[in-house]
CSV table of C-alpha atoms in Angstrom, one decimal:
chain,number,residue,atom,x,y,z
A,13,MET,CA,-19.1,-257.9,63.1
A,14,SER,CA,-17.8,-258.6,59.7
A,15,GLY,CA,-15.1,-257.0,57.5
A,16,LYS,CA,-17.6,-254.7,55.8
A,17,PRO,CA,-19.0,-253.1,59.2
A,18,LEU,CA,-15.4,-252.5,60.1
A,19,ILE,CA,-14.7,-250.5,56.9
A,20,LEU,CA,-17.9,-248.7,57.6
A,21,ILE,CA,-16.6,-248.1,61.1
A,22,LEU,CA,-13.3,-246.6,59.9
A,23,LEU,CA,-14.9,-244.3,57.7
A,24,VAL,CA,-17.2,-243.3,60.2
A,25,LEU,CA,-14.2,-242.5,62.6
A,26,LEU,CA,-12.6,-240.4,59.7
A,27,THR,CA,-15.5,-238.5,58.7
A,28,GLY,CA,-16.4,-237.4,62.3
A,29,CYS,CA,-12.7,-237.3,62.0
A,30,SER,CA,-5.5,-232.0,56.3
A,31,THR,CA,-5.8,-228.7,56.1
A,32,LEU,CA,-8.6,-226.4,55.1
A,33,LYS,CA,-8.9,-225.7,51.4
A,34,SER,CA,-9.7,-222.2,50.3
A,35,GLY,CA,-13.3,-221.4,49.9
A,36,LYS,CA,-16.1,-218.8,51.0
A,37,THR,CA,-17.2,-219.2,54.7
A,38,LYS,CA,-19.7,-217.3,56.7
A,39,THR,CA,-19.7,-216.7,60.3
A,40,GLU,CA,-22.1,-215.9,63.2
A,41,HIS,CA,-22.0,-214.7,66.8
A,42,ILE,CA,-19.0,-212.4,66.1
A,43,SER,CA,-18.0,-209.8,68.6
A,44,SER,CA,-15.1,-208.1,70.3
A,45,LEU,CA,-14.9,-209.6,73.7
A,46,PHE,CA,-12.8,-212.3,75.3
A,47,PRO,CA,-11.5,-214.9,74.3
A,48,GLY,CA,-9.8,-214.4,71.0
A,49,LEU,CA,-10.6,-217.1,68.4
A,50,GLU,CA,-7.0,-216.9,67.3
A,51,LYS,CA,-6.1,-218.0,70.7
A,52,ILE,CA,-8.4,-221.0,70.4
A,53,LYS,CA,-7.1,-221.9,67.0
A,54,ALA,CA,-3.6,-221.8,68.3
A,55,GLN,CA,-4.3,-225.0,70.3
A,56,ASN,CA,-5.0,-226.9,67.0
A,57,LEU,CA,-3.5,-230.2,67.2
A,58,SER,CA,-3.4,-230.3,63.4
A,59,ASP,CA,-1.1,-227.4,63.2
A,60,ASN,CA,1.8,-229.6,64.3
A,61,ASP,CA,2.6,-233.4,63.8
A,62,PHE,CA,1.3,-235.8,66.3
A,63,ASN,CA,1.2,-239.4,66.8
A,64,ILE,CA,-1.5,-241.3,68.9
A,65,LYS,CA,0.1,-244.5,69.5
A,66,LYS,CA,-2.7,-246.0,71.4
A,67,ALA,CA,-6.3,-245.3,71.5
A,68,GLU,CA,-9.2,-247.6,72.8
A,69,VAL,CA,-12.4,-247.3,70.6
A,70,GLU,CA,-15.8,-248.5,71.4
A,71,ILE,CA,-18.2,-248.6,68.6
A,72,THR,CA,-22.0,-248.9,69.2
A,73,ILE,CA,-24.2,-249.5,66.3
A,74,GLY,CA,-27.7,-250.0,67.3
A,75,ASP,CA,-27.5,-253.5,69.5
A,76,GLU,CA,-24.1,-254.2,68.1
A,77,LYS,CA,-21.0,-253.2,70.2
A,78,GLN,CA,-17.3,-253.6,69.4
A,79,LYS,CA,-14.1,-252.8,71.0
A,80,LEU,CA,-10.7,-252.0,69.0
A,81,LEU,CA,-7.6,-250.4,69.3
A,82,ALA,CA,-6.5,-247.6,67.1
A,83,SER,CA,-3.4,-245.6,66.3
A,84,VAL,CA,-3.3,-242.2,64.2
A,85,LYS,CA,-0.2,-240.6,62.8
A,86,TYR,CA,-0.7,-237.0,61.4
A,87,LYS,CA,2.1,-235.0,59.6
A,88,THR,CA,1.3,-231.5,58.4
A,89,PRO,CA,0.1,-230.0,56.2
A,90,GLY,CA,-2.5,-232.9,55.8
A,91,PHE,CA,-1.2,-236.3,55.9
A,92,TRP,CA,-3.0,-239.1,57.7
A,93,LEU,CA,-2.5,-242.6,58.6
A,94,VAL,CA,-5.1,-244.5,60.8
A,95,SER,CA,-4.7,-248.1,61.8
A,96,LEU,CA,-7.4,-250.3,63.5
A,97,LYS,CA,-6.7,-253.4,65.4
A,98,SER,CA,-8.6,-256.1,67.3
A,99,ASN,CA,-8.0,-256.2,71.0
A,100,THR,CA,-5.5,-259.1,70.5
A,101,GLY,CA,-3.3,-256.7,68.4
A,102,ILE,CA,-4.2,-258.0,65.0
A,103,GLU,CA,-4.5,-255.2,62.5
A,104,VAL,CA,-7.9,-255.2,60.6
A,105,ALA,CA,-7.9,-252.1,58.7
A,106,ARG,CA,-5.5,-249.3,57.7
A,107,ALA,CA,-6.2,-245.9,56.0
A,108,TYR,CA,-4.1,-243.3,54.3
A,109,MET,CA,-5.5,-240.0,53.5
A,110,THR,CA,-4.5,-236.6,51.8
A,111,ALA,CA,-6.5,-233.9,50.7
A,112,ASP,CA,-7.2,-235.7,47.3
A,113,THR,CA,-6.3,-239.4,48.1
A,114,LEU,CA,-8.1,-242.3,50.1
A,115,LEU,CA,-6.6,-245.7,50.4
A,116,ILE,CA,-7.8,-248.4,52.8
A,117,ASN,CA,-6.5,-251.8,53.2
A,118,ASP,CA,-9.2,-254.0,54.6
A,119,ARG,CA,-7.0,-256.9,55.8
A,120,LEU,CA,-9.8,-259.3,56.7
A,121,GLN,CA,-11.4,-259.5,53.3
A,122,LYS,CA,-8.1,-258.9,51.7
A,123,LYS,CA,-9.4,-255.7,49.8
A,124,LEU,CA,-7.8,-252.4,48.9
A,125,PHE,CA,-10.3,-249.4,48.9
A,126,TYR,CA,-8.9,-246.4,46.7
A,127,GLY,CA,-10.3,-243.2,45.4
A,128,LYS,CA,-10.6,-239.4,46.0
A,129,THR,CA,-11.2,-238.1,49.4
A,130,ASN,CA,-14.4,-236.6,48.5
A,131,ALA,CA,-15.7,-240.1,48.4
A,132,ILE,CA,-16.3,-239.7,52.1
A,133,GLU,CA,-18.3,-236.5,51.5
A,134,LYS,CA,-20.5,-238.4,49.0
A,135,LYS,CA,-21.2,-241.3,51.1
A,136,TYR,CA,-21.4,-239.6,54.5
A,137,GLY,CA,-22.1,-235.9,53.7
A,138,ILE,CA,-19.2,-234.6,56.0
A,139,PRO,CA,-16.2,-233.3,54.1
A,140,PHE,CA,-12.6,-234.4,54.6
A,141,ILE,CA,-11.6,-231.0,55.7
A,142,ALA,CA,-13.6,-231.4,58.9
A,143,LEU,CA,-11.3,-234.4,60.1
A,144,PRO,CA,-9.5,-232.3,62.5
A,145,VAL,CA,-12.6,-231.2,64.5
A,146,ILE,CA,-12.8,-235.0,65.9
A,147,PHE,CA,-9.7,-233.8,67.9
A,148,GLY,CA,-11.0,-230.7,69.2
A,149,ASP,CA,-9.6,-228.3,66.5
A,150,PHE,CA,-11.2,-225.1,65.3
A,151,ILE,CA,-11.2,-224.7,61.6
A,152,ALA,CA,-12.8,-221.7,59.8
A,153,GLY,CA,-10.7,-220.9,56.7
A,154,ASN,CA,-9.8,-217.0,57.0
A,155,LEU,CA,-10.1,-215.7,60.3
A,156,SER,CA,-9.5,-212.1,59.5
A,157,GLY,CA,-11.9,-209.8,61.7
A,158,ILE,CA,-13.0,-212.9,63.4
A,159,ASP,CA,-10.6,-212.8,66.4
A,160,SER,CA,-13.1,-212.8,69.4
A,161,THR,CA,-16.3,-214.3,71.0
A,162,ILE,CA,-19.0,-213.2,73.6
A,163,CYS,CA,-18.7,-215.3,76.7
A,164,THR,CA,-22.0,-216.2,78.8
A,165,GLU,CA,-21.6,-218.2,82.0
A,166,GLU,CA,-17.9,-219.1,80.9
A,167,ARG,CA,-19.2,-220.5,77.7
A,168,ASN,CA,-19.6,-219.3,74.1
A,169,THR,CA,-20.9,-220.7,70.9
A,170,GLN,CA,-19.7,-220.0,67.4
A,171,THR,CA,-21.3,-221.2,64.2
A,172,ILE,CA,-19.0,-221.4,60.9
A,173,LYS,CA,-20.9,-221.9,57.9
A,174,PHE,CA,-19.2,-223.3,54.7
A,175,GLU,CA,-20.6,-224.1,51.4
A,176,LYS,CA,-21.9,-227.5,52.0
A,177,PHE,CA,-21.9,-227.8,56.0
A,178,GLU,CA,-21.7,-225.9,59.2
A,179,ILE,CA,-19.9,-226.4,62.5
A,180,LYS,CA,-21.2,-225.3,65.9
A,181,TYR,CA,-18.4,-225.1,68.4
A,182,PHE,CA,-18.9,-224.9,72.1
A,183,ILE,CA,-16.2,-223.2,73.9
A,184,SER,CA,-14.9,-222.9,77.4
A,185,CYS,CA,-13.9,-219.3,77.9
A,186,ARG,CA,-11.8,-220.3,80.9
A,187,ASP,CA,-9.7,-222.6,79.0
A,188,SER,CA,-10.0,-221.0,75.5
A,189,LYS,CA,-10.7,-224.8,74.4
A,190,ILE,CA,-13.7,-226.3,72.5
A,191,ILE,CA,-15.7,-228.4,74.7
A,192,SER,CA,-18.1,-229.9,72.0
A,193,SER,CA,-18.7,-229.5,68.2
A,194,ASN,CA,-21.6,-230.4,65.9
A,195,ILE,CA,-21.2,-230.8,62.3
A,196,ARG,CA,-24.3,-230.5,60.1
A,197,ASP,CA,-24.6,-231.0,56.3
A,198,LEU,CA,-27.3,-229.6,54.1
A,199,GLU,CA,-29.6,-232.4,54.9
A,200,ASN,CA,-29.5,-231.5,58.4
A,201,LYS,CA,-27.7,-234.7,59.1
A,202,GLU,CA,-25.6,-234.0,62.3
A,203,ILE,CA,-22.6,-235.4,64.2
A,204,GLN,CA,-22.0,-234.5,67.6
A,205,ILE,CA,-18.7,-234.7,69.2
A,206,THR,CA,-17.9,-233.9,72.8
A,207,TYR,CA,-14.4,-233.8,74.3
A,208,SER,CA,-13.4,-234.4,78.1
A,209,LYS,CA,-10.6,-235.3,80.2
A,210,ILE,CA,-8.3,-232.6,78.7
A,211,SER,CA,-4.8,-233.5,79.1
A,212,LEU,CA,-1.4,-231.8,78.8
A,213,VAL,CA,1.6,-233.3,76.9
A,214,ASP,CA,4.6,-231.1,75.8
A,215,ASN,CA,2.5,-227.9,76.6
A,216,LYS,CA,-0.1,-229.1,74.0
A,217,LYS,CA,-3.7,-229.8,75.5
A,218,TYR,CA,-5.7,-232.5,74.0
A,219,PRO,CA,-8.9,-234.5,74.9
A,220,ALA,CA,-8.2,-237.9,76.2
A,221,ARG,CA,-11.7,-238.9,75.9
A,222,ILE,CA,-13.8,-238.2,72.8
A,223,LEU,CA,-17.5,-239.2,72.1
A,224,VAL,CA,-19.0,-239.0,68.6
A,225,LYS,CA,-22.6,-239.4,68.2
A,226,ASP,CA,-24.4,-239.9,64.9
A,227,LYS,CA,-28.1,-240.2,65.6
A,228,THR,CA,-29.1,-240.6,62.0
A,229,GLU,CA,-27.0,-243.9,62.0
A,230,ASN,CA,-27.9,-244.7,65.6
A,231,CYS,CA,-24.0,-244.8,66.0
A,232,ILE,CA,-21.9,-243.9,69.1
A,233,ILE,CA,-18.1,-244.0,69.1
A,234,GLU,CA,-16.1,-243.4,72.2
A,235,ILE,CA,-12.4,-242.9,71.9
A,236,LYS,CA,-10.1,-242.9,74.6
A,237,ILE,CA,-6.5,-241.8,74.0
A,238,ARG,CA,-4.0,-243.6,76.0
A,239,ASN,CA,-0.5,-242.6,74.5
A,240,ILE,CA,0.3,-239.6,72.3
A,241,ASP,CA,3.4,-237.6,71.5
A,242,PHE,CA,4.1,-234.6,69.2
A,243,SER,CA,7.6,-235.6,67.9
A,244,ASN,CA,8.3,-234.4,64.2
A,245,ILE,CA,7.1,-237.3,61.8
A,246,GLU,CA,9.6,-237.7,59.1
A,247,LYS,CA,7.4,-239.7,56.8
A,248,ILE,CA,4.1,-241.4,56.5
A,249,ASP,CA,4.3,-244.8,54.5
A,250,PHE,CA,1.3,-246.7,53.2
A,251,ILE,CA,2.0,-250.3,51.8
A,252,PRO,CA,-1.0,-251.6,49.6
A,253,GLY,CA,-1.9,-255.0,50.5
A,254,LYS,CA,-0.2,-257.6,48.2
A,255,GLY,CA,-2.6,-259.5,45.9
A,256,TYR,CA,-5.6,-257.8,47.4
A,257,GLU,CA,-8.7,-256.9,45.3
A,258,ASN,CA,-8.8,-253.2,44.4
A,259,ILE,CA,-12.1,-251.4,44.7
A,260,LEU,CA,-12.9,-247.9,43.7
A,261,LEU,CA,-14.7,-245.8,46.2
A,262,LYS,CA,-17.2,-243.8,44.3
C-alpha cells in the first residue's frame, strides 16, 4: 500500500479508537440490578497512564491486506502518541493527539498533517472522545443515577446516546467487563469492536485481541497487544518531521 492508505489506516485506527468533554447525554436500559456501571467504568484503561510497547496490527481493506507493528502511549487526562512501523521496524507514521490538536508525521511521503482533532469526526463521523472505546473502555459522561444494569444470561447491553453518535456496549456480567461495542453516527455508519483474550497486568484487565469492523469502508482491523505496562508516563513528545510538507487537515 502507498503512503496515502497508511495515513488513512492510521486515522481509522484512531477513530475506532482523551477524556470525555462535557455535554448532554441520554441513556437507555437503566435499572437497579447487578453489576454497577461504576464498577465497569473503574476498569477503564484511560483512567491511568499506559504504554502499549508492541502490538501487531493486520488491516484488510477489500482485497488488500497489510501487517504493521504499532505502539501507543497514553497519558492522562488525554494525551496520545501512536506509532506505526513496518514489520522490519521502520516507522511509517506517528500521530500525536489531544482534545484539540492532531499532528501526524507521514514518514514515507515526508508530510506533516496538522489540524484540530474534530477533523477526524468530519472525515469519518466518529468523534475523538470515542477513542478509549477501542481499548474496551466505557465512556458515558455523567453517570449520576446510572449505576447498574440488567443481566440476562450473564450478559447485558447498554446504549449511551450523545449529541452526534451513540455507543452500544455488550457487557459480561460475570467479569463486569465490556466484550464488544458498536459506535454509530447520525448517518447510521457503524463501527463494530470486539474484545477477547482478556489479560491481567498489574491488576488491570485489558483485551489482548481487538477486532474492529467498518462495513461501510469494507475494512477489518485486528490488533494483538503483545506488551503493555502501566507505569506513569512523565511526558509525551512529538517532533514534527524536519523539512516535511505541511498539510492542514480540514
